[in-house]
Each structure stands twice: as structure tokens, then as C-alpha cells.
Amino acid sequence: MSEFVAEGVWAAPGRVNVIGEHTDYNNGFVLPIAIPHTARAFVGRRADGRLRLASTHAGSESVDLAVADLAPGALSGWTAYPAGVVWAMRAAGYDIGGADIRIDSDVPVGAGLSSSAALSCAVALAFDDLYELGLDRVELARIAQRVETDFVGVPVGMLDQMASLGCVEGHAYFLDCRDLTGTHVPFDCAGAGLRLLVVDTRARHALVDGGYAERRASCEEAAALLGVPSLREVTDPDAALAALPDGPLRRRVRHVLTENERVLRVVDALRNGDVRAIGPELTASHASMRDDYTISCPELDTAVDTALAEGALGARLVGGGFGGSAIALVDETRCAEVTTAIEKAFAARSFTPPRFFQAVPSAGARRER
């Protein structure tokens, strides 16, 4: 078998969403940051119409298939994402041929930190460069989203792809998902004597299991009942909630409407340089996702409740929910106590030991060489 030949290396980060969960597919507001953890794609073009995929985490095994045979559902696991980029670009009319693609990623898989979006965005950026397509970041994000929605089969919004491609170092990315316009808002935890702690609960996080799709479908149902294109178009939240039947549908709509308001308040606080003021908004977001959107789990609740009990300014689950990670805004002098307390709380409940790291607002996707 011939050696892999790379013409360059492209990198795209995972993300932590400071606030704004399940609002993206409702055309609402989100506020992600890119994290230092990155997926790297070593990519080289081939002239024989073959696509060969390898990963440093998959040992010496590689997958070899014809580009012409790519179709939704043809692959599963990590290989579906780089292959899906080739399929999505060809479906969009771009003359993408064969390629060697080797992946090396340190974005934790299954932690709700967008490891799949990072992978897709790195490969999409590579093909844009190699074929001189001249696509802007929004167009690349749409291609990466189509990998998820059409090739893999998860009806995600644009949060993860736009964050991976559009974030800049030292800032949060305030994104309006209705028109995909965004601004970069300074986010300096260290300057405020704080740390944004990520707790990977290691509880299984798999959006393909259906809970995510069901939540999205319920929002679309509610929008139809309210006579609006999306929940973003609701102008009178109280009247909208009163018009819906009491039950899960109303509660899910309440989460989306109040979450958008929380994003706006957090953005205002950050623009005023008051990082500490965002803590209560994070905690309120978690309560809303736990009680109204019902996407938390015992591990996430334990991480959040324990962090708050140990003095965190705010904490919440992050990502799609149903497992994955939580974040906690913590005084830098309290980080060790918070992590130790969470480790003890997990051990007391016989949960898998969690992993921790600090989320530092980092650069978005780029070519490294």
C-alpha cells in the first residue's frame, strides 16, 4: 500500500458554548468560544478517485473507498465526517476528487465539545484551500453542517461549525443564528481572577440516539402552532407560552425563549468587562435545561451542584446534553477544591471518574502548514 501523501495540515478546534443551548436551530443567539483542543487533518489530493482515511487513534488500519460510492449512511464512526465533507462538497457542485486524509485530534470524543464538527471543519478548510474554491467561513460551515444533517443523520444547527471556523483568541463569538452574523466579545476570565472549568463527566453523549432530534422536532411543532417560522420570531413570550398546552411542549419553548434572553444579558456583562456577573445566568441556564428541556443526567447535575456548593459563581451543562460536559465559572484560588469535591461526589455515586481542563478562548480553524 502506498504511503499517505499530505500537501498540508489544517486544524479546527472544538468548542465550549458559554451560553445559548438549543437556540441555534431555533434561529436564536449563541455565545461559544473555541478551545485549545484541536482536530488536525493531513490532506493530499489523489488522481485515482479513491478516498483513503486514517487516524492516529485507529492504529495502522485505514479505510479505502471510491469517492463515487459515497452516500449518506455508507460509513459510521469517525470516518463518516471526512468522507461526508467530500460527499457534501461534491453534492454542492464542487469537483472534489480523491484524497488521502489522516486525522489527529485531541478533542475529547463524546464530551459534548464538538469533536465531530472540528473534524469536518478541518477537512472542509483543507479542500477549500487545495481546490482554491474561495469559500467564506459561513459557506464552509454550511458544508460541515450538511455532513451532520444529511450524511450522518443528526439534525444539528450551525453553532458548532460556526464556532470552530469563526472564533478568535481571547473572545467569545456572539452569533445570531437567524442570519449567521456575529461579533467577537472580549472574554478574559484570567483578568478577572477566574477560570472556566470544563468537567467531562464521561457519561455517554450520543446525539444520534434521537433525543436531540426529538427536541428539535418539538420546537418546530411549537413554532407551527404559534404561527411563526421559528421560535426566534416570538415577540411576546408570555402570550406565546399561554397559547401552548401545559406540558413538555410549553416547557421546551420556555427554555428557548428564556435562554435567548440569558445570552443577551451575558453579552452585555462581558462587553462591560464584568465577567463575574455571568455566573447566575449560567446556573439559570442549567436549571432551565434540567427542568424545562429535560436534557440533563445525574452525572451532569452532580457536577453542577457540587461546583456551586464549593463556591463556583455559576455552572451548567454544555452542549447537546444527555451526557457530556459541564462548565463552572470558578475563582482561580478555588479550582483545586472544586475539582476535588467533584471527584469525591462522583466516586460516592460510583460514576466514572471525570476529567477536567480549563477552557481558554482560542483561535478558530486555520492552515498550520
Tab-separated table of C-alpha atoms in Angstrom:
chain	number	residue	atom	x	y	z
A	1	MET	CA	0.000	0.000	0.000
A	2	SER	CA	1.361	3.426	-0.955
A	3	GLU	CA	2.264	5.954	1.703
A	4	PHE	CA	-0.103	8.733	2.657
A	5	VAL	CA	0.918	11.965	0.964
A	6	ALA	CA	-0.134	15.249	2.600
A	7	GLU	CA	0.056	18.616	0.879
A	8	GLY	CA	-0.605	20.458	4.110
A	9	VAL	CA	-2.088	20.369	7.603
A	10	TRP	CA	-5.338	22.088	8.554
A	11	ALA	CA	-6.623	22.467	12.112
A	12	ALA	CA	-10.019	23.229	13.611
A	13	PRO	CA	-10.849	23.442	17.334
A	14	GLY	CA	-13.574	22.041	19.492
A	15	ARG	CA	-15.791	24.495	21.315
A	16	VAL	CA	-17.355	25.295	24.633
A	17	ASN	CA	-20.612	27.189	24.467
A	18	VAL	CA	-20.571	29.762	27.241
A	19	ILE	CA	-24.360	30.050	26.970
A	20	GLY	CA	-27.102	29.610	24.390
A	21	GLU	CA	-28.029	25.918	24.260
A	22	HIS	CA	-30.527	24.508	21.752
A	23	THR	CA	-31.165	28.019	20.495
A	24	ASP	CA	-29.184	27.718	17.247
A	25	TYR	CA	-31.705	25.592	15.359
A	26	ASN	CA	-34.408	27.977	16.589
A	27	ASN	CA	-32.625	30.897	14.856
A	28	GLY	CA	-31.641	32.305	18.229
A	29	PHE	CA	-28.467	33.558	19.904
A	30	VAL	CA	-25.376	31.600	20.988
A	31	LEU	CA	-22.073	32.531	22.620
A	32	PRO	CA	-19.348	29.904	22.061
A	33	ILE	CA	-15.590	30.006	22.475
A	34	ALA	CA	-13.080	27.830	20.685
A	35	ILE	CA	-10.912	25.696	22.961
A	36	PRO	CA	-7.248	24.707	22.564
A	37	HIS	CA	-8.200	21.099	21.803
A	38	THR	CA	-7.944	20.654	18.054
A	39	ALA	CA	-8.577	18.246	15.201
A	40	ARG	CA	-5.818	18.225	12.568
A	41	ALA	CA	-6.258	16.936	9.042
A	42	PHE	CA	-3.248	15.952	6.948
A	43	VAL	CA	-4.680	16.043	3.428
A	44	GLY	CA	-3.346	15.316	-0.038
A	45	ARG	CA	-5.184	15.013	-3.334
A	46	ARG	CA	-5.303	11.785	-5.342
A	47	ALA	CA	-5.918	11.380	-9.065
A	48	ASP	CA	-7.462	7.894	-8.939
A	49	GLY	CA	-10.873	8.731	-7.434
A	50	ARG	CA	-10.100	6.877	-4.197
A	51	LEU	CA	-10.584	8.222	-0.686
A	52	ARG	CA	-8.245	6.798	1.920
A	53	LEU	CA	-8.860	7.637	5.560
A	54	ALA	CA	-6.655	7.018	8.574
A	55	SER	CA	-6.450	8.216	12.153
A	56	THR	CA	-3.651	8.212	14.679
A	57	HIS	CA	-6.205	6.834	17.143
A	58	ALA	CA	-7.237	3.917	14.906
A	59	GLY	CA	-3.829	2.233	14.764
A	60	SER	CA	-2.486	1.133	11.397
A	61	GLU	CA	-5.909	0.388	9.921
A	62	SER	CA	-7.165	2.658	7.152
A	63	VAL	CA	-10.379	2.827	5.154
A	64	ASP	CA	-10.183	2.893	1.355
A	65	LEU	CA	-13.225	3.501	-0.850
A	66	ALA	CA	-14.247	5.093	-4.115
A	67	VAL	CA	-15.371	8.715	-3.970
A	68	ALA	CA	-18.160	7.828	-6.398
A	69	ASP	CA	-19.566	5.345	-3.859
A	70	LEU	CA	-20.056	7.890	-1.080
A	71	ALA	CA	-23.657	8.116	0.089
A	72	PRO	CA	-25.467	9.001	3.330
A	73	GLY	CA	-25.281	6.142	5.807
A	74	ALA	CA	-22.403	4.435	3.991
A	75	LEU	CA	-19.980	4.971	6.873
A	76	SER	CA	-20.189	5.246	10.651
A	77	GLY	CA	-17.895	6.452	13.391
A	78	TRP	CA	-15.170	8.997	12.784
A	79	THR	CA	-14.729	8.079	9.101
A	80	ALA	CA	-18.197	9.440	8.272
A	81	TYR	CA	-17.057	13.020	8.901
A	82	PRO	CA	-14.118	13.434	6.493
A	83	ALA	CA	-15.936	11.275	3.926
A	84	GLY	CA	-19.070	13.331	4.465
A	85	VAL	CA	-17.174	16.517	3.618
A	86	VAL	CA	-16.156	15.065	0.259
A	87	TRP	CA	-19.746	13.982	-0.374
A	88	ALA	CA	-21.222	17.336	0.710
A	89	MET	CA	-18.810	19.343	-1.442
A	90	ARG	CA	-19.486	17.185	-4.482
A	91	ALA	CA	-23.236	17.451	-3.823
A	92	ALA	CA	-22.835	21.237	-3.761
A	93	GLY	CA	-21.304	21.120	-7.232
A	94	TYR	CA	-17.600	21.312	-6.417
A	95	ASP	CA	-15.332	18.991	-8.405
A	96	ILE	CA	-13.643	17.269	-5.480
A	97	GLY	CA	-11.670	14.152	-6.359
A	98	GLY	CA	-9.877	11.509	-4.353
A	99	ALA	CA	-7.743	12.211	-1.329
A	100	ASP	CA	-5.555	10.850	1.409
A	101	ILE	CA	-6.771	12.116	4.784
A	102	ARG	CA	-5.071	11.339	8.068
A	103	ILE	CA	-6.661	12.665	11.253
A	104	ASP	CA	-5.012	13.517	14.557
A	105	SER	CA	-7.312	15.009	17.183
A	106	ASP	CA	-7.143	15.737	20.883
A	107	VAL	CA	-10.746	16.995	21.139
A	108	PRO	CA	-12.377	14.615	23.643
A	109	VAL	CA	-14.873	12.376	21.857
A	110	GLY	CA	-18.325	12.099	23.393
A	111	ALA	CA	-17.763	15.014	25.758
A	112	GLY	CA	-20.139	17.429	24.041
A	113	LEU	CA	-17.252	19.607	22.843
A	114	SER	CA	-17.903	19.261	19.101
A	115	SER	CA	-15.219	16.761	18.176
A	116	SER	CA	-17.140	15.840	15.015
A	117	ALA	CA	-17.618	19.451	13.900
A	118	ALA	CA	-13.911	20.124	14.444
A	119	LEU	CA	-13.066	17.173	12.224
A	120	SER	CA	-15.464	18.210	9.459
A	121	CYS	CA	-14.343	21.851	9.546
A	122	ALA	CA	-10.644	20.975	9.310
A	123	VAL	CA	-11.251	18.797	6.249
A	124	ALA	CA	-13.589	21.339	4.617
A	125	LEU	CA	-10.983	24.078	5.066
A	126	ALA	CA	-8.351	21.786	3.535
A	127	PHE	CA	-10.364	21.154	0.382
A	128	ASP	CA	-11.226	24.833	0.081
A	129	ASP	CA	-7.507	25.615	0.042
A	130	LEU	CA	-6.367	22.718	-2.145
A	131	TYR	CA	-9.001	23.289	-4.804
A	132	GLU	CA	-8.895	27.103	-4.467
A	133	LEU	CA	-12.678	27.259	-4.056
A	134	GLY	CA	-12.687	30.663	-2.370
A	135	LEU	CA	-15.474	29.773	0.080
A	136	ASP	CA	-16.080	32.034	3.049
A	137	ARG	CA	-16.398	30.694	6.584
A	138	VAL	CA	-20.203	30.683	6.529
A	139	GLU	CA	-20.253	28.605	3.344
A	140	LEU	CA	-17.746	26.182	4.839
A	141	ALA	CA	-19.854	25.952	7.993
A	142	ARG	CA	-22.913	25.075	5.900
A	143	ILE	CA	-20.981	22.275	4.214
A	144	ALA	CA	-19.795	20.951	7.576
A	145	GLN	CA	-23.343	21.155	8.915
A	146	ARG	CA	-24.627	19.178	5.945
A	147	VAL	CA	-22.183	16.424	6.849
A	148	GLU	CA	-24.003	16.091	10.178
A	149	THR	CA	-27.568	16.561	8.970
A	150	ASP	CA	-27.564	14.730	5.638
A	151	PHE	CA	-24.623	12.314	5.670
A	152	VAL	CA	-24.578	11.265	9.340
A	153	GLY	CA	-28.234	11.985	10.111
A	154	VAL	CA	-28.211	14.320	13.127
A	155	PRO	CA	-30.337	17.486	12.633
A	156	VAL	CA	-27.900	19.932	14.221
A	157	GLY	CA	-27.901	23.695	13.952
A	158	MET	CA	-24.938	25.857	12.975
A	159	LEU	CA	-23.453	26.588	16.391
A	160	ASP	CA	-20.611	24.077	16.353
A	161	GLN	CA	-19.447	24.681	12.800
A	162	MET	CA	-19.591	28.470	13.061
A	163	ALA	CA	-17.698	28.361	16.360
A	164	SER	CA	-14.948	26.116	15.020
A	165	LEU	CA	-14.494	28.237	11.911
A	166	GLY	CA	-15.235	31.710	13.259
A	167	CYS	CA	-13.893	32.098	16.795
A	168	VAL	CA	-10.842	34.228	17.621
A	169	GLU	CA	-8.418	34.062	20.507
A	170	GLY	CA	-9.393	35.841	23.718
A	171	HIS	CA	-13.023	36.333	22.700
A	172	ALA	CA	-16.430	34.732	22.773
A	173	TYR	CA	-18.352	34.650	19.496
A	174	PHE	CA	-21.767	36.271	19.786
A	175	LEU	CA	-23.657	34.730	16.891
A	176	ASP	CA	-27.145	35.475	15.617
A	177	CYS	CA	-28.218	32.169	14.095
A	178	ARG	CA	-31.031	33.753	12.084
A	179	ASP	CA	-28.665	35.443	9.648
A	180	LEU	CA	-25.323	33.983	10.845
A	181	THR	CA	-23.863	37.388	11.639
A	182	GLY	CA	-21.531	37.536	14.578
A	183	THR	CA	-19.319	39.772	16.674
A	184	HIS	CA	-16.383	38.927	18.895
A	185	VAL	CA	-16.813	39.855	22.539
A	186	PRO	CA	-13.783	40.063	24.880
A	187	PHE	CA	-13.857	37.221	27.404
A	188	ASP	CA	-10.998	37.459	29.885
A	189	CYS	CA	-11.551	35.080	32.765
A	190	ALA	CA	-7.937	35.218	33.895
A	191	GLY	CA	-8.025	39.010	34.086
A	192	ALA	CA	-10.966	38.715	36.475
A	193	GLY	CA	-9.190	36.138	38.617
A	194	LEU	CA	-11.466	33.381	37.311
A	195	ARG	CA	-11.218	30.112	35.446
A	196	LEU	CA	-13.796	28.476	33.191
A	197	LEU	CA	-13.533	24.870	34.284
A	198	VAL	CA	-14.765	22.105	31.994
A	199	VAL	CA	-15.901	18.870	33.648
A	200	ASP	CA	-16.037	15.967	31.222
A	201	THR	CA	-18.410	13.713	33.114
A	202	ARG	CA	-17.625	10.832	30.742
A	203	ALA	CA	-21.312	9.994	30.754
A	204	ARG	CA	-22.142	8.739	27.295
A	205	HIS	CA	-23.119	11.583	24.950
A	206	ALA	CA	-24.578	10.480	21.612
A	207	LEU	CA	-26.911	12.810	19.750
A	208	VAL	CA	-27.677	10.122	17.175
A	209	ASP	CA	-29.769	8.317	19.802
A	210	GLY	CA	-32.766	10.502	18.999
A	211	GLY	CA	-33.266	12.788	21.995
A	212	TYR	CA	-31.730	15.733	20.186
A	213	ALA	CA	-33.877	15.218	17.080
A	214	GLU	CA	-36.990	14.917	19.237
A	215	ARG	CA	-36.245	18.229	20.960
A	216	ARG	CA	-35.762	19.955	17.631
A	217	ALA	CA	-38.987	18.485	16.244
A	218	SER	CA	-40.901	19.711	19.284
A	219	CYS	CA	-39.633	23.263	18.712
A	220	GLU	CA	-40.740	23.117	15.086
A	221	GLU	CA	-44.136	21.839	16.193
A	222	ALA	CA	-44.492	24.698	18.673
A	223	ALA	CA	-43.485	27.288	16.093
A	224	ALA	CA	-46.146	25.941	13.736
A	225	LEU	CA	-48.769	26.113	16.475
A	226	LEU	CA	-47.773	29.713	17.209
A	227	GLY	CA	-47.811	30.650	13.523
A	228	VAL	CA	-44.161	31.745	13.335
A	229	PRO	CA	-41.290	30.468	11.143
A	230	SER	CA	-39.144	29.769	14.206
A	231	LEU	CA	-39.225	30.428	17.937
A	232	ARG	CA	-36.900	33.385	17.366
A	233	GLU	CA	-39.849	35.230	15.809
A	234	VAL	CA	-41.885	35.129	19.040
A	235	THR	CA	-42.321	38.741	20.137
A	236	ASP	CA	-44.478	38.225	23.233
A	237	PRO	CA	-43.086	35.296	25.251
A	238	ASP	CA	-45.817	35.360	27.892
A	239	ALA	CA	-48.595	35.257	25.290
A	240	ALA	CA	-46.830	32.515	23.365
A	241	LEU	CA	-46.444	30.317	26.424
A	242	ALA	CA	-50.082	30.896	27.404
A	243	ALA	CA	-51.172	29.808	23.922
A	244	LEU	CA	-49.479	26.421	24.246
A	245	PRO	CA	-50.942	23.487	26.181
A	246	ASP	CA	-49.457	22.925	29.612
A	247	GLY	CA	-46.864	20.171	29.381
A	248	PRO	CA	-43.487	19.343	27.822
A	249	LEU	CA	-44.038	21.445	24.699
A	250	ARG	CA	-44.646	24.624	26.669
A	251	ARG	CA	-41.666	23.953	28.929
A	252	ARG	CA	-39.342	23.395	25.985
A	253	VAL	CA	-40.445	26.620	24.366
A	254	ARG	CA	-39.913	28.417	27.680
A	255	HIS	CA	-36.323	27.188	27.748
A	256	VAL	CA	-35.589	28.508	24.256
A	257	LEU	CA	-37.190	31.912	24.889
A	258	THR	CA	-35.506	32.453	28.248
A	259	GLU	CA	-32.164	31.119	27.010
A	260	ASN	CA	-32.060	33.755	24.286
A	261	GLU	CA	-32.616	36.413	26.938
A	262	ARG	CA	-29.806	34.957	29.047
A	263	VAL	CA	-27.389	35.108	26.117
A	264	LEU	CA	-28.118	38.801	25.630
A	265	ARG	CA	-27.563	39.543	29.319
A	266	VAL	CA	-24.256	37.650	29.318
A	267	VAL	CA	-23.072	39.535	26.233
A	268	ASP	CA	-23.919	42.843	27.902
A	269	ALA	CA	-21.979	41.846	31.018
A	270	LEU	CA	-18.907	40.814	29.025
A	271	ARG	CA	-18.973	43.995	26.978
A	272	ASN	CA	-18.974	45.873	30.288
A	273	GLY	CA	-15.993	43.823	31.460
A	274	ASP	CA	-17.988	42.198	34.270
A	275	VAL	CA	-17.160	38.504	33.860
A	276	ARG	CA	-18.321	37.656	37.379
A	277	ALA	CA	-21.849	38.836	36.601
A	278	ILE	CA	-22.415	35.981	34.154
A	279	GLY	CA	-22.324	33.305	36.866
A	280	PRO	CA	-26.020	33.386	37.834
A	281	GLU	CA	-27.003	33.261	34.158
A	282	LEU	CA	-25.039	30.039	33.705
A	283	THR	CA	-26.764	28.474	36.693
A	284	ALA	CA	-30.199	29.593	35.498
A	285	SER	CA	-29.411	28.075	32.094
A	286	HIS	CA	-28.683	24.714	33.707
A	287	ALA	CA	-31.912	24.754	35.695
A	288	SER	CA	-33.815	25.513	32.506
A	289	MET	CA	-32.173	22.655	30.616
A	290	ARG	CA	-32.676	20.287	33.528
A	291	ASP	CA	-36.311	21.132	34.279
A	292	ASP	CA	-37.788	22.543	31.063
A	293	TYR	CA	-35.746	20.984	28.271
A	294	THR	CA	-35.020	17.781	30.268
A	295	ILE	CA	-31.607	17.083	28.741
A	296	SER	CA	-29.507	16.726	31.892
A	297	CYS	CA	-28.471	13.490	33.605
A	298	PRO	CA	-27.322	12.501	37.119
A	299	GLU	CA	-23.634	12.996	36.305
A	300	LEU	CA	-24.178	16.491	34.916
A	301	ASP	CA	-26.397	17.510	37.830
A	302	THR	CA	-23.826	16.185	40.288
A	303	ALA	CA	-21.025	18.163	38.635
A	304	VAL	CA	-23.055	21.367	38.587
A	305	ASP	CA	-24.497	21.052	42.098
A	306	THR	CA	-21.135	20.172	43.613
A	307	ALA	CA	-19.339	23.037	41.873
A	308	LEU	CA	-21.942	25.500	43.140
A	309	ALA	CA	-21.753	24.091	46.657
A	310	GLU	CA	-17.974	24.632	46.557
A	311	GLY	CA	-18.366	28.293	45.649
A	312	ALA	CA	-18.489	28.361	41.858
A	313	LEU	CA	-20.046	31.588	40.598
A	314	GLY	CA	-22.128	29.639	38.103
A	315	ALA	CA	-22.280	26.244	36.415
A	316	ARG	CA	-24.262	24.450	33.748
A	317	LEU	CA	-24.241	21.541	31.340
A	318	VAL	CA	-22.772	22.424	27.958
A	319	GLY	CA	-23.537	21.050	24.512
A	320	GLY	CA	-26.476	18.969	23.422
A	321	GLY	CA	-26.963	17.354	26.818
A	322	PHE	CA	-27.835	13.722	27.658
A	323	GLY	CA	-24.267	13.346	28.955
A	324	GLY	CA	-21.031	15.027	28.026
A	325	SER	CA	-19.581	18.003	29.879
A	326	ALA	CA	-20.440	20.764	32.323
A	327	ILE	CA	-18.733	24.113	32.801
A	328	ALA	CA	-18.182	26.015	36.021
A	329	LEU	CA	-17.030	29.611	36.474
A	330	VAL	CA	-14.646	29.380	39.422
A	331	ASP	CA	-12.314	31.696	41.317
A	332	GLU	CA	-8.783	30.702	40.349
A	333	THR	CA	-7.975	30.089	44.034
A	334	ARG	CA	-10.824	27.571	44.288
A	335	CYS	CA	-10.144	25.380	41.256
A	336	ALA	CA	-8.389	22.622	43.179
A	337	GLU	CA	-11.118	22.462	45.831
A	338	VAL	CA	-13.869	22.341	43.203
A	339	THR	CA	-12.235	19.563	41.180
A	340	THR	CA	-11.522	17.512	44.311
A	341	ALA	CA	-15.097	17.884	45.524
A	342	ILE	CA	-16.494	16.783	42.152
A	343	GLU	CA	-14.162	13.779	42.063
A	344	LYS	CA	-15.354	12.754	45.530
A	345	ALA	CA	-19.012	13.263	44.625
A	346	PHE	CA	-18.608	11.085	41.522
A	347	ALA	CA	-16.835	8.370	43.492
A	348	ALA	CA	-19.568	8.386	46.133
A	349	ARG	CA	-22.140	7.689	43.412
A	350	SER	CA	-19.974	5.100	41.614
A	351	PHE	CA	-19.807	7.268	38.481
A	352	THR	CA	-16.892	7.003	36.080
A	353	PRO	CA	-14.160	9.385	37.276
A	354	PRO	CA	-14.500	12.749	35.482
A	355	ARG	CA	-11.822	14.604	33.556
A	356	PHE	CA	-11.075	18.308	33.924
A	357	PHE	CA	-9.485	21.055	31.895
A	358	GLN	CA	-9.662	24.822	31.647
A	359	ALA	CA	-11.412	26.406	28.687
A	360	VAL	CA	-9.333	29.249	27.289
A	361	PRO	CA	-10.819	31.239	24.374
A	362	SER	CA	-8.689	30.145	21.431
A	363	ALA	CA	-8.268	30.621	17.685
A	364	GLY	CA	-10.618	29.135	15.116
A	365	ALA	CA	-9.797	26.947	12.134
A	366	ARG	CA	-6.594	27.640	10.215
A	367	ARG	CA	-3.940	26.123	7.977
A	368	GLU	CA	-0.909	25.169	10.021
A	369	ARG	CA	1.437	24.264	7.191
